[in-house]
Short mmCIF file of N, CA and C in Angstrom, two decimals:
data_model
loop_
_atom_site.label_atom_id
_atom_site.label_comp_id
_atom_site.label_asym_id
_atom_site.label_seq_id
_atom_site.Cartn_x
_atom_site.Cartn_y
_atom_site.Cartn_z
N UNK A 4 83.83 117.38 100.22
CA UNK A 4 84.70 117.95 98.91
C UNK A 4 85.33 116.81 98.11
N UNK A 5 85.19 116.89 96.73
CA UNK A 5 85.95 115.71 95.97
C UNK A 5 87.36 115.76 96.15
N UNK A 6 87.81 116.75 96.00
CA UNK A 6 89.37 116.90 96.30
C UNK A 6 89.60 116.16 97.46
N UNK A 7 89.24 116.34 98.78
CA UNK A 7 89.34 115.81 99.80
C UNK A 7 89.21 114.29 99.73
N UNK A 8 88.21 114.09 99.03
CA UNK A 8 88.05 112.33 98.74
C UNK A 8 89.51 111.97 97.78
N UNK A 9 89.47 112.75 96.78
CA UNK A 9 90.52 112.13 96.07
C UNK A 9 91.81 112.32 96.56
N UNK A 10 92.31 113.08 97.58
CA UNK A 10 93.62 113.03 98.52
C UNK A 10 93.59 111.73 99.56
N UNK A 11 92.54 111.48 100.09
CA UNK A 11 92.49 110.41 100.59
C UNK A 11 92.46 108.97 100.07
N UNK A 12 91.92 109.03 98.88
CA UNK A 12 92.41 107.83 98.16
C UNK A 12 94.05 107.81 97.71
N UNK A 13 94.30 109.03 97.53
CA UNK A 13 95.64 108.85 96.99
C UNK A 13 96.62 108.38 98.18
N UNK A 14 96.31 108.88 99.38
CA UNK A 14 97.26 108.23 100.82
C UNK A 14 96.63 107.20 101.12
N UNK A 15 95.56 106.66 100.78
CA UNK A 15 95.51 105.02 101.16
C UNK A 15 96.39 104.10 100.22
N UNK A 16 96.16 104.77 98.69
CA UNK A 16 97.13 104.03 97.88
C UNK A 16 98.71 103.74 97.92
N UNK A 17 98.96 104.96 98.63
CA UNK A 17 100.62 105.28 98.95
C UNK A 17 100.80 104.57 100.04
N UNK A 18 100.11 104.22 100.89
CA UNK A 18 100.41 103.31 102.06
C UNK A 18 100.33 102.00 101.90
N UNK A 19 99.36 101.55 100.85
CA UNK A 19 99.21 100.18 100.36
C UNK A 19 100.32 99.48 99.75
N UNK A 20 100.91 100.26 98.72
CA UNK A 20 102.11 100.30 97.73
C UNK A 20 103.44 100.04 99.23
N UNK A 21 103.57 100.82 100.07
CA UNK A 21 104.26 100.63 100.59
C UNK A 21 104.33 99.55 101.62
N UNK A 22 103.48 99.16 102.08
CA UNK A 22 103.14 97.54 102.18
C UNK A 22 103.48 96.46 101.81
N UNK A 23 103.17 96.49 100.75
CA UNK A 23 103.43 95.64 99.55
C UNK A 23 105.12 95.14 99.42
N UNK A 24 105.40 96.50 99.46
CA UNK A 24 107.47 96.44 99.33
C UNK A 24 107.61 96.04 100.68
N UNK A 25 107.28 96.19 101.72
CA UNK A 25 107.56 95.55 102.94
C UNK A 25 107.00 93.94 103.32
N UNK A 26 105.98 93.89 102.54
CA UNK A 26 105.69 92.17 102.41
C UNK A 26 106.77 91.51 101.62
N UNK A 27 107.09 91.64 100.43
CA UNK A 27 108.07 91.44 99.66
C UNK A 27 109.24 91.16 100.28
N UNK A 28 110.32 91.78 101.23
CA UNK A 28 110.90 91.61 102.02
C UNK A 28 111.30 90.56 102.78
N UNK A 29 109.88 90.27 103.41
CA UNK A 29 109.75 89.16 104.32
C UNK A 29 109.56 88.04 103.55
N UNK A 30 109.13 87.84 102.38
CA UNK A 30 108.84 86.79 101.15
C UNK A 30 110.58 86.29 101.07
N UNK A 31 111.45 87.50 101.12
CA UNK A 31 112.76 87.10 101.19
C UNK A 31 113.45 86.49 101.78
N UNK A 32 113.15 86.99 103.35
CA UNK A 32 113.42 86.40 104.49
C UNK A 32 112.93 84.67 104.29
N UNK A 33 111.55 84.55 104.17
CA UNK A 33 111.33 83.25 103.93
C UNK A 33 112.11 82.19 102.79
N UNK A 34 112.15 82.99 101.67
CA UNK A 34 112.91 82.10 100.76
C UNK A 34 114.58 81.76 100.93
N UNK A 35 114.82 82.66 101.80
CA UNK A 35 116.21 82.32 102.17
C UNK A 35 116.28 81.04 103.15
N UNK A 36 115.33 81.21 104.21
CA UNK A 36 115.09 79.93 105.15
C UNK A 36 114.56 78.64 104.59
N UNK A 37 113.89 78.73 103.61
CA UNK A 37 113.25 77.59 102.95
C UNK A 37 112.16 77.03 103.90
N UNK A 38 111.98 78.04 104.84
CA UNK A 38 110.85 77.50 105.74
C UNK A 38 109.84 78.67 106.22
N UNK A 39 108.84 78.34 106.55
CA UNK A 39 107.76 79.45 107.17
C UNK A 39 107.43 79.16 108.65
N UNK A 40 108.42 78.61 109.14
CA UNK A 40 108.59 78.46 110.90
C UNK A 40 109.46 79.19 111.28
N UNK A 41 109.05 80.51 111.98
CA UNK A 41 109.76 80.86 112.66
C UNK A 41 111.40 80.39 113.46
N UNK A 42 110.81 79.29 113.90
CA UNK A 42 111.90 78.53 114.91
C UNK A 42 113.22 78.04 113.99
N UNK A 43 112.62 77.74 112.49
CA UNK A 43 113.79 77.04 111.87
C UNK A 43 114.53 78.41 111.03
N UNK A 44 113.83 79.52 110.73
CA UNK A 44 114.30 80.67 110.34
C UNK A 44 115.51 81.09 111.28
N UNK A 45 115.36 80.91 112.86
CA UNK A 45 116.42 81.41 113.72
C UNK A 45 117.43 80.36 113.83
N UNK A 46 117.17 79.01 113.62
CA UNK A 46 117.96 77.78 113.80
C UNK A 46 119.17 77.93 112.72
N UNK A 47 118.43 78.42 111.52
CA UNK A 47 119.38 78.59 110.22
C UNK A 47 120.27 79.55 110.40
N UNK A 48 120.04 80.50 111.24
CA UNK A 48 121.48 81.58 111.31
C UNK A 48 121.99 81.81 112.92
N UNK A 49 121.92 80.13 112.98
CA UNK A 49 123.08 80.13 114.47
C UNK A 49 124.47 79.76 114.13
N UNK A 50 124.80 79.79 112.63
CA UNK A 50 126.10 79.20 112.63
C UNK A 50 127.02 80.32 112.53
N UNK A 51 126.93 81.56 113.09
CA UNK A 51 127.91 82.60 113.28
C UNK A 51 127.48 83.55 112.27
N UNK A 52 128.40 84.83 112.09
CA UNK A 52 127.74 86.18 111.45
C UNK A 52 127.84 85.60 109.77
N UNK A 53 128.84 84.80 109.25
CA UNK A 53 128.52 84.57 107.94
C UNK A 53 127.33 83.64 107.81
N UNK A 54 126.34 83.07 108.66
CA UNK A 54 125.37 82.37 108.54
C UNK A 54 123.87 83.01 108.52
N UNK A 55 124.08 84.63 109.07
CA UNK A 55 123.03 85.12 109.19
C UNK A 55 122.82 85.60 107.56
N UNK A 56 121.48 85.84 107.44
CA UNK A 56 120.92 86.35 106.47
C UNK A 56 121.12 87.80 106.28
N UNK A 57 121.98 88.31 106.85
CA UNK A 57 122.40 89.90 106.80
C UNK A 57 122.80 90.23 105.39
N UNK A 58 123.92 89.43 105.17
CA UNK A 58 124.79 89.63 103.73
C UNK A 58 123.55 89.63 102.32
N UNK A 59 123.37 88.52 102.18
CA UNK A 59 122.23 88.43 101.01
C UNK A 59 121.09 89.30 100.97
N UNK A 60 120.55 89.32 102.17
CA UNK A 60 119.33 90.32 102.17
C UNK A 60 119.57 91.83 102.39
N UNK A 61 120.96 92.03 102.17
CA UNK A 61 120.99 93.62 102.36
C UNK A 61 120.12 94.46 101.40
N UNK A 62 120.14 94.11 100.31
CA UNK A 62 119.21 94.96 99.14
C UNK A 62 117.94 95.09 99.97
N UNK A 63 117.01 93.90 100.21
CA UNK A 63 116.06 93.88 101.05
C UNK A 63 115.84 94.67 102.03
N UNK A 64 116.91 94.81 103.06
CA UNK A 64 117.12 95.74 104.19
C UNK A 64 116.83 96.95 103.67
N UNK A 65 117.45 97.54 102.77
CA UNK A 65 117.12 98.42 102.35
C UNK A 65 115.87 99.22 102.05
N UNK A 66 115.61 98.47 101.22
CA UNK A 66 113.79 98.47 100.60
C UNK A 66 112.98 98.73 101.75
N UNK A 67 113.09 97.52 102.77
CA UNK A 67 112.31 97.54 103.68
C UNK A 67 112.33 99.39 104.69
N UNK A 68 113.84 99.34 104.83
CA UNK A 68 114.03 100.68 105.54
C UNK A 68 113.60 102.11 104.70
N UNK A 69 113.50 102.10 103.54
CA UNK A 69 112.88 103.22 102.58
C UNK A 69 111.50 103.14 102.55
N UNK A 70 110.91 102.13 103.00
CA UNK A 70 109.75 101.91 103.13
C UNK A 70 108.92 102.38 104.13
N UNK A 71 109.68 101.84 105.48
CA UNK A 71 109.11 102.32 106.39
C UNK A 71 109.58 103.70 106.96
N UNK A 72 110.16 104.18 106.25
CA UNK A 72 110.39 106.01 106.40
C UNK A 72 109.45 106.56 105.55
N UNK A 73 109.35 106.14 104.20
CA UNK A 73 108.35 107.02 103.42
C UNK A 73 106.81 106.68 104.00
N UNK A 74 106.40 105.45 104.97
CA UNK A 74 105.14 105.34 105.24
C UNK A 74 104.88 106.37 106.34
N UNK A 75 105.78 106.69 107.03
CA UNK A 75 105.68 107.46 108.37
C UNK A 75 105.70 108.86 107.83
N UNK A 76 105.96 108.99 106.57
CA UNK A 76 105.74 110.48 105.84
C UNK A 76 106.96 111.80 106.23
N UNK A 77 108.33 111.08 106.26
CA UNK A 77 109.54 111.80 107.06
C UNK A 77 110.27 111.89 106.12
#
């Protein structure tokens, strides 16, 4: 049926759009760390609570959380 096919295309496009939003949140972390190396990202956060990337990246956490919940269709 063509309607089932259109529904599957809509579902695939929805999943891809949420994956793009989740990918951009990862790019934000990489930009704060100025490195693609996971070890350097961890070392950059060793200075205590105020050195963590939690505070400046909180809006990206919200985007990631909403994308994760929306992707599970909850």
